[in-house]
PDB file of C-alpha atoms in Angstrom:
ATOM      1  CA  UNK A   1      25.525  -2.241  84.860  1.00 87.00           C
ATOM      2  CA  UNK A   2      22.889   0.463  82.697  1.00 93.00           C
ATOM      3  CA  UNK A   3      19.841  -1.157  82.074  1.00 94.00           C
ATOM      4  CA  UNK A   4      17.121   0.103  79.928  1.00 97.00           C
ATOM      5  CA  UNK A   5      13.512  -0.366  79.999  1.00 98.00           C
ATOM      6  CA  UNK A   6      11.366   0.481  77.595  1.00 98.00           C
ATOM      7  CA  UNK A   7       7.440   1.595  76.740  1.00 96.00           C
ATOM      8  CA  UNK A   8       5.509   0.178  75.982  1.00 97.00           C
ATOM      9  CA  UNK A   9       5.867  -3.789  74.441  1.00 98.00           C
ATOM     10  CA  UNK A  10       4.376  -3.096  71.694  1.00 98.00           C
ATOM     11  CA  UNK A  11       1.533  -0.297  70.461  1.00 97.00           C
ATOM     12  CA  UNK A  12      -0.668  -0.745  66.618  1.00 98.00           C
ATOM     13  CA  UNK A  13      -1.219   3.567  65.162  1.00 97.00           C
ATOM     14  CA  UNK A  14      -3.315   3.755  62.334  1.00 97.00           C
ATOM     15  CA  UNK A  15      -1.941   4.985  58.521  1.00 98.00           C
ATOM     16  CA  UNK A  16      -0.475   8.366  59.188  1.00 97.00           C
ATOM     17  CA  UNK A  17      -0.749   8.756  63.322  1.00 98.00           C
ATOM     18  CA  UNK A  18       1.775   9.384  65.558  1.00 98.00           C
ATOM     19  CA  UNK A  19       4.526   6.713  67.079  1.00 98.00           C
ATOM     20  CA  UNK A  20       5.426   7.446  70.434  1.00 98.00           C
ATOM     21  CA  UNK A  21       8.420   4.510  71.909  1.00 98.00           C
ATOM     22  CA  UNK A  22       9.887   5.736  75.494  1.00 98.00           C
ATOM     23  CA  UNK A  23      13.119   4.183  76.961  1.00 98.00           C
ATOM     24  CA  UNK A  24      13.718   4.519  80.788  1.00 98.00           C
ATOM     25  CA  UNK A  25      17.184   4.015  81.577  1.00 98.00           C
ATOM     26  CA  UNK A  26      19.623   3.459  85.401  1.00 97.00           C
ATOM     27  CA  UNK A  27      21.087   5.778  85.086  1.00 97.00           C
ATOM     28  CA  UNK A  28      21.996   9.035  83.591  1.00 97.00           C
ATOM     29  CA  UNK A  29      22.995   8.329  80.364  1.00 97.00           C
ATOM     30  CA  UNK A  30      24.116  12.397  80.514  1.00 97.00           C
ATOM     31  CA  UNK A  31      28.752  13.306  79.740  1.00 94.00           C
ATOM     32  CA  UNK A  32      28.779  16.327  81.647  1.00 93.00           C
ATOM     33  CA  UNK A  33      32.356  16.765  79.811  1.00 93.00           C
ATOM     34  CA  UNK A  34      30.475  16.850  75.940  1.00 93.00           C
ATOM     35  CA  UNK A  35      27.172  17.083  77.188  1.00 95.00           C
ATOM     36  CA  UNK A  36      26.233  14.479  74.500  1.00 96.00           C
ATOM     37  CA  UNK A  37      23.352  11.378  75.958  1.00 97.00           C
ATOM     38  CA  UNK A  38      25.015   7.814  74.569  1.00 96.00           C
ATOM     39  CA  UNK A  39      21.981   6.733  73.534  1.00 98.00           C
ATOM     40  CA  UNK A  40      21.006   5.055  69.292  1.00 98.00           C
ATOM     41  CA  UNK A  41      17.796   3.804  68.487  1.00 98.00           C
ATOM     42  CA  UNK A  42      17.882   1.108  66.513  1.00 98.00           C
ATOM     43  CA  UNK A  43      14.643  -0.440  63.362  1.00 98.00           C
ATOM     44  CA  UNK A  44      14.496  -4.043  62.868  1.00 98.00           C
ATOM     45  CA  UNK A  45      12.414  -5.130  60.602  1.00 98.00           C
ATOM     46  CA  UNK A  46      11.581  -9.812  59.927  1.00 95.00           C
ATOM     47  CA  UNK A  47      14.390 -11.707  59.501  1.00 94.00           C
ATOM     48  CA  UNK A  48      16.644  -8.572  59.189  1.00 97.00           C
ATOM     49  CA  UNK A  49      19.316  -7.254  61.573  1.00 98.00           C
ATOM     50  CA  UNK A  50      19.025  -4.297  63.169  1.00 98.00           C
ATOM     51  CA  UNK A  51      19.385  -1.200  61.291  1.00 98.00           C
ATOM     52  CA  UNK A  52      21.245   2.456  63.185  1.00 98.00           C
ATOM     53  CA  UNK A  53      18.160   5.162  63.112  1.00 98.00           C
ATOM     54  CA  UNK A  54      19.516   7.645  65.265  1.00 98.00           C
ATOM     55  CA  UNK A  55      22.800   8.131  67.954  1.00 97.00           C
ATOM     56  CA  UNK A  56      23.445  11.249  70.392  1.00 97.00           C
ATOM     57  CA  UNK A  57      19.728  10.007  71.623  1.00 98.00           C
ATOM     58  CA  UNK A  58      18.569  13.269  68.192  1.00 98.00           C
ATOM     59  CA  UNK A  59      20.955  12.087  66.037  1.00 97.00           C
ATOM     60  CA  UNK A  60      19.834  11.491  62.523  1.00 98.00           C
ATOM     61  CA  UNK A  61      22.098   8.404  60.541  1.00 97.00           C
ATOM     62  CA  UNK A  62      22.326   9.816  57.484  1.00 96.00           C
ATOM     63  CA  UNK A  63      19.440   7.843  54.565  1.00 97.00           C
ATOM     64  CA  UNK A  64      16.875   7.061  58.019  1.00 98.00           C
ATOM     65  CA  UNK A  65      13.522   9.522  57.455  1.00 98.00           C
ATOM     66  CA  UNK A  66      12.361  12.380  59.024  1.00 97.00           C
ATOM     67  CA  UNK A  67       9.362  11.490  59.983  1.00 98.00           C
ATOM     68  CA  UNK A  68      12.183   9.353  62.515  1.00 98.00           C
ATOM     69  CA  UNK A  69      12.883  11.771  65.866  1.00 98.00           C
ATOM     70  CA  UNK A  70      14.663  11.214  68.889  1.00 98.00           C
ATOM     71  CA  UNK A  71      14.266  12.765  72.089  1.00 98.00           C
ATOM     72  CA  UNK A  72      15.761  13.612  76.026  1.00 98.00           C
ATOM     73  CA  UNK A  73      18.294  13.255  78.324  1.00 98.00           C
ATOM     74  CA  UNK A  74      19.874  12.500  81.360  1.00 98.00           C
ATOM     75  CA  UNK A  75      17.580   8.549  82.143  1.00 98.00           C
ATOM     76  CA  UNK A  76      14.489   9.646  79.841  1.00 98.00           C
ATOM     77  CA  UNK A  77      14.303   9.153  75.870  1.00 98.00           C
ATOM     78  CA  UNK A  78      11.987   8.804  73.421  1.00 98.00           C
ATOM     79  CA  UNK A  79      12.171   8.189  69.730  1.00 98.00           C
ATOM     80  CA  UNK A  80       9.374   9.458  68.100  1.00 98.00           C
ATOM     81  CA  UNK A  81       7.668   8.300  64.041  1.00 98.00           C
ATOM     82  CA  UNK A  82       6.037  11.147  63.377  1.00 98.00           C
ATOM     83  CA  UNK A  83       3.271   9.271  59.962  1.00 97.00           C
ATOM     84  CA  UNK A  84       4.015   5.765  60.198  1.00 98.00           C
ATOM     85  CA  UNK A  85       4.224   3.691  56.758  1.00 98.00           C
ATOM     86  CA  UNK A  86       3.062   0.980  56.389  1.00 97.00           C
ATOM     87  CA  UNK A  87       7.555  -0.029  55.818  1.00 97.00           C
ATOM     88  CA  UNK A  88       7.820   0.614  59.588  1.00 98.00           C
ATOM     89  CA  UNK A  89       6.028  -2.027  61.097  1.00 98.00           C
ATOM     90  CA  UNK A  90       9.435  -3.673  62.705  1.00 98.00           C
ATOM     91  CA  UNK A  91      10.736  -3.723  66.511  1.00 98.00           C
ATOM     92  CA  UNK A  92      12.271  -0.789  68.380  1.00 98.00           C
ATOM     93  CA  UNK A  93      15.369  -1.748  70.551  1.00 98.00           C
ATOM     94  CA  UNK A  94      17.186   1.686  72.269  1.00 98.00           C
ATOM     95  CA  UNK A  95      20.558   1.176  72.970  1.00 98.00           C
ATOM     96  CA  UNK A  96      23.382   2.692  76.143  1.00 97.00           C
ATOM     97  CA  UNK A  97      26.758   2.871  75.386  1.00 95.00           C
ATOM     98  CA  UNK A  98      27.326   4.446  78.128  1.00 94.00           C
ATOM     99  CA  UNK A  99      29.653   1.988  79.571  1.00 90.00           C
ATOM    100  CA  UNK A 100      29.443  -1.462  78.289  1.00 87.00           C
ATOM    101  CA  UNK A 101      26.700  -1.701  75.916  1.00 92.00           C
ATOM    102  CA  UNK A 102      23.266  -2.200  77.184  1.00 96.00           C
ATOM    103  CA  UNK A 103      19.440  -2.752  74.459  1.00 97.00           C
ATOM    104  CA  UNK A 104      16.533  -2.536  75.906  1.00 98.00           C
ATOM    105  CA  UNK A 105      14.213  -4.286  75.738  1.00 98.00           C
ATOM    106  CA  UNK A 106      12.305  -3.615  72.269  1.00 98.00           C
ATOM    107  CA  UNK A 107       8.764  -2.841  70.885  1.00 98.00           C
ATOM    108  CA  UNK A 108       6.795  -3.759  68.954  1.00 98.00           C
ATOM    109  CA  UNK A 109       5.609  -1.002  65.810  1.00 98.00           C
ATOM    110  CA  UNK A 110       2.339  -2.423  63.819  1.00 98.00           C
ATOM    111  CA  UNK A 111      -0.602  -1.019  62.358  1.00 97.00           C
ATOM    112  CA  UNK A 112      -3.802  -0.467  63.952  1.00 96.00           C
TER     113      UNK A 112
ATOM    114  CA  UNK B   1      29.796  -0.383  50.509  1.00 96.00           C
ATOM    115  CA  UNK B   2      30.729  -1.625  53.895  1.00 97.00           C
ATOM    116  CA  UNK B   3      30.260  -5.417  53.836  1.00 98.00           C
ATOM    117  CA  UNK B   4      30.411  -7.559  56.996  1.00 98.00           C
ATOM    118  CA  UNK B   5      29.497 -10.857  56.229  1.00 98.00           C
ATOM    119  CA  UNK B   6      29.420 -13.848  59.230  1.00 98.00           C
ATOM    120  CA  UNK B   7      29.732 -16.781  58.428  1.00 98.00           C
ATOM    121  CA  UNK B   8      30.794 -20.235  60.631  1.00 98.00           C
ATOM    122  CA  UNK B   9      27.237 -21.182  62.492  1.00 98.00           C
ATOM    123  CA  UNK B  10      25.626 -24.599  62.736  1.00 98.00           C
ATOM    124  CA  UNK B  11      24.864 -26.634  65.124  1.00 98.00           C
ATOM    125  CA  UNK B  12      27.158 -27.579  68.276  1.00 98.00           C
ATOM    126  CA  UNK B  13      26.683 -30.582  71.371  1.00 98.00           C
ATOM    127  CA  UNK B  14      26.501 -28.118  74.860  1.00 98.00           C
ATOM    128  CA  UNK B  15      30.096 -27.811  76.263  1.00 98.00           C
ATOM    129  CA  UNK B  16      31.458 -27.557  72.302  1.00 98.00           C
ATOM    130  CA  UNK B  17      33.214 -24.960  70.793  1.00 98.00           C
ATOM    131  CA  UNK B  18      32.532 -22.697  67.369  1.00 98.00           C
ATOM    132  CA  UNK B  19      35.252 -19.941  65.639  1.00 98.00           C
ATOM    133  CA  UNK B  20      32.523 -18.092  64.694  1.00 98.00           C
ATOM    134  CA  UNK B  21      33.260 -15.393  61.683  1.00 98.00           C
ATOM    135  CA  UNK B  22      33.208 -11.553  59.839  1.00 98.00           C
ATOM    136  CA  UNK B  23      34.962 -10.335  57.135  1.00 98.00           C
ATOM    137  CA  UNK B  24      34.900  -6.754  57.059  1.00 98.00           C
ATOM    138  CA  UNK B  25      35.062  -4.738  53.763  1.00 98.00           C
ATOM    139  CA  UNK B  26      34.358  -1.419  52.154  1.00 98.00           C
ATOM    140  CA  UNK B  27      35.857   0.642  55.131  1.00 97.00           C
ATOM    141  CA  UNK B  28      39.026   1.099  56.825  1.00 97.00           C
ATOM    142  CA  UNK B  29      38.905  -2.294  59.086  1.00 97.00           C
ATOM    143  CA  UNK B  30      41.394  -1.086  61.898  1.00 96.00           C
ATOM    144  CA  UNK B  31      40.393   2.447  62.274  1.00 95.00           C
ATOM    145  CA  UNK B  32      36.667   0.746  63.609  1.00 96.00           C
ATOM    146  CA  UNK B  33      35.817  -1.291  66.580  1.00 96.00           C
ATOM    147  CA  UNK B  34      33.811  -3.632  66.272  1.00 97.00           C
ATOM    148  CA  UNK B  35      31.456  -6.142  68.339  1.00 97.00           C
ATOM    149  CA  UNK B  36      29.355  -9.045  68.003  1.00 98.00           C
ATOM    150  CA  UNK B  37      25.356  -8.844  69.314  1.00 98.00           C
ATOM    151  CA  UNK B  38      23.585 -12.266  68.846  1.00 98.00           C
ATOM    152  CA  UNK B  39      20.154 -12.247  69.704  1.00 98.00           C
ATOM    153  CA  UNK B  40      17.842 -15.852  70.683  1.00 98.00           C
ATOM    154  CA  UNK B  41      14.808 -17.374  69.071  1.00 97.00           C
ATOM    155  CA  UNK B  42      11.958 -15.017  69.102  1.00 96.00           C
ATOM    156  CA  UNK B  43      13.533 -12.048  71.451  1.00 97.00           C
ATOM    157  CA  UNK B  44      15.567  -9.297  72.240  1.00 98.00           C
ATOM    158  CA  UNK B  45      19.811  -7.466  71.118  1.00 98.00           C
ATOM    159  CA  UNK B  46      22.123  -9.253  73.174  1.00 98.00           C
ATOM    160  CA  UNK B  47      25.637  -7.007  73.236  1.00 96.00           C
ATOM    161  CA  UNK B  48      28.415 -10.058  73.241  1.00 97.00           C
ATOM    162  CA  UNK B  49      31.433  -8.810  73.383  1.00 97.00           C
ATOM    163  CA  UNK B  50      33.277  -5.737  71.261  1.00 95.00           C
ATOM    164  CA  UNK B  51      37.282  -5.641  70.466  1.00 95.00           C
ATOM    165  CA  UNK B  52      38.543  -1.555  70.137  1.00 94.00           C
ATOM    166  CA  UNK B  53      39.937  -1.049  66.610  1.00 94.00           C
ATOM    167  CA  UNK B  54      44.154  -2.636  67.878  1.00 94.00           C
ATOM    168  CA  UNK B  55      42.731  -5.274  69.958  1.00 95.00           C
ATOM    169  CA  UNK B  56      44.311  -3.542  73.515  1.00 94.00           C
ATOM    170  CA  UNK B  57      40.158  -2.695  74.567  1.00 93.00           C
ATOM    171  CA  UNK B  58      38.129  -6.085  74.235  1.00 95.00           C
ATOM    172  CA  UNK B  59      34.979  -6.268  76.864  1.00 94.00           C
ATOM    173  CA  UNK B  60      32.813  -8.880  77.480  1.00 96.00           C
ATOM    174  CA  UNK B  61      29.135  -9.612  78.739  1.00 96.00           C
ATOM    175  CA  UNK B  62      29.254 -11.698  82.782  1.00 96.00           C
ATOM    176  CA  UNK B  63      27.530 -14.172  81.072  1.00 97.00           C
ATOM    177  CA  UNK B  64      30.415 -14.856  78.242  1.00 98.00           C
ATOM    178  CA  UNK B  65      33.553 -13.652  80.370  1.00 98.00           C
ATOM    179  CA  UNK B  66      35.827 -17.818  80.619  1.00 98.00           C
ATOM    180  CA  UNK B  67      33.838 -18.953  77.881  1.00 98.00           C
ATOM    181  CA  UNK B  68      33.910 -16.213  75.065  1.00 98.00           C
ATOM    182  CA  UNK B  69      37.282 -14.808  73.565  1.00 98.00           C
ATOM    183  CA  UNK B  70      36.765 -11.537  71.081  1.00 98.00           C
ATOM    184  CA  UNK B  71      39.128 -11.393  69.034  1.00 98.00           C
ATOM    185  CA  UNK B  72      40.602  -8.957  65.344  1.00 98.00           C
ATOM    186  CA  UNK B  73      43.072  -9.881  62.737  1.00 98.00           C
ATOM    187  CA  UNK B  74      43.284  -6.153  61.222  1.00 98.00           C
ATOM    188  CA  UNK B  75      45.203  -7.615  57.852  1.00 98.00           C
ATOM    189  CA  UNK B  76      42.314  -9.785  57.270  1.00 98.00           C
ATOM    190  CA  UNK B  77      40.087  -7.426  57.820  1.00 98.00           C
ATOM    191  CA  UNK B  78      38.577  -9.964  59.757  1.00 98.00           C
ATOM    192  CA  UNK B  79      36.744 -10.555  63.369  1.00 98.00           C
ATOM    193  CA  UNK B  80      36.442 -13.750  65.360  1.00 98.00           C
ATOM    194  CA  UNK B  81      34.102 -14.896  68.551  1.00 98.00           C
ATOM    195  CA  UNK B  82      36.154 -18.501  69.849  1.00 98.00           C
ATOM    196  CA  UNK B  83      33.166 -19.696  71.183  1.00 98.00           C
ATOM    197  CA  UNK B  84      33.872 -23.072  74.691  1.00 98.00           C
ATOM    198  CA  UNK B  85      31.472 -24.551  76.608  1.00 98.00           C
ATOM    199  CA  UNK B  86      28.404 -24.090  74.866  1.00 98.00           C
ATOM    200  CA  UNK B  87      24.746 -24.067  76.984  1.00 98.00           C
ATOM    201  CA  UNK B  88      21.592 -23.734  75.295  1.00 98.00           C
ATOM    202  CA  UNK B  89      21.348 -20.795  76.353  1.00 98.00           C
ATOM    203  CA  UNK B  90      23.746 -19.713  73.328  1.00 98.00           C
ATOM    204  CA  UNK B  91      21.423 -20.111  70.974  1.00 98.00           C
ATOM    205  CA  UNK B  92      21.260 -17.545  69.114  1.00 98.00           C
ATOM    206  CA  UNK B  93      21.802 -15.847  65.156  1.00 98.00           C
ATOM    207  CA  UNK B  94      25.128 -13.621  66.322  1.00 98.00           C
ATOM    208  CA  UNK B  95      25.663 -10.521  64.112  1.00 98.00           C
ATOM    209  CA  UNK B  96      29.108  -8.112  63.203  1.00 98.00           C
ATOM    210  CA  UNK B  97      28.563  -4.628  63.953  1.00 98.00           C
ATOM    211  CA  UNK B  98      30.987  -2.062  63.336  1.00 97.00           C
ATOM    212  CA  UNK B  99      31.281   0.650  66.393  1.00 95.00           C
ATOM    213  CA  UNK B 100      33.409   3.347  66.275  1.00 85.00           C
ATOM    214  CA  UNK B 101      35.985   4.807  67.370  1.00 77.00           C
ATOM    215  CA  UNK B 102      35.613   5.644  70.780  1.00 72.00           C
ATOM    216  CA  UNK B 103      35.185   2.950  73.615  1.00 69.00           C
ATOM    217  CA  UNK B 104      32.262   2.520  73.439  1.00 82.00           C
ATOM    218  CA  UNK B 105      29.862   3.903  70.446  1.00 92.00           C
ATOM    219  CA  UNK B 106      26.278   2.711  68.100  1.00 96.00           C
ATOM    220  CA  UNK B 107      26.763   0.281  65.057  1.00 97.00           C
ATOM    221  CA  UNK B 108      26.216   1.787  61.904  1.00 96.00           C
ATOM    222  CA  UNK B 109      26.639  -1.439  60.687  1.00 97.00           C
ATOM    223  CA  UNK B 110      25.495  -5.144  61.501  1.00 98.00           C
ATOM    224  CA  UNK B 111      26.492  -8.352  58.849  1.00 98.00           C
ATOM    225  CA  UNK B 112      23.044 -10.668  58.147  1.00 98.00           C
ATOM    226  CA  UNK B 113      23.610 -13.098  61.166  1.00 98.00           C
ATOM    227  CA  UNK B 114      25.067 -16.523  61.743  1.00 98.00           C
ATOM    228  CA  UNK B 115      22.362 -18.730  63.560  1.00 98.00           C
ATOM    229  CA  UNK B 116      24.472 -20.886  66.186  1.00 98.00           C
ATOM    230  CA  UNK B 117      22.306 -23.796  67.577  1.00 98.00           C
ATOM    231  CA  UNK B 118      22.985 -26.228  71.386  1.00 98.00           C
ATOM    232  CA  UNK B 119      21.618 -28.763  71.207  1.00 97.00           C
ATOM    233  CA  UNK B 120      22.168 -32.719  72.508  1.00 96.00           C
TER     234      UNK B 120
END
């Protein structure tokens, strides 16, 4: 099984500052035949279902603000919130879909 | 507008059974794989099961193999999860989510979830 490890478990960032979340995979998520990384990012606010933010590691879902960006390839990936807003307080999960689905443990983002 | 509405959750004793349903609307149901994802109270997301659009490919996480059965009725735009031999560790909110057209994909739409509580 491909396991994802997120870091940190939580972080507190001032409004307007950058938040960076890391996701490390136990195996490469880069599929050589199409050169795509099989990784997605989700946001989950309390009492709500997850919301898709990013797929193919760096493609922003329609309607997602451009302050959210995804980067990385192979086994190391990053979700960046360039300028944290109050509405971004949530838990963020990475997910691999290279094989059967697996989610990282989540990173809680709070306001400092 | 894509909508996914789960139902069928509730309180059940260990060893009991439940059948979850997910009613889909706003898209061509048979064109998409569908997934069940659960979240135990205060915990992270855990993928449970996936089914392709034509039901030809079905997958389960190891902890539910042999106990849970995923199915779908494309004529009724419905997804199901039959859960047998339930255990306390199956207690969670169960989400229905839309996958993609391939074997494995991200989930772009999610229902609000239905709570399953396994307790004596």
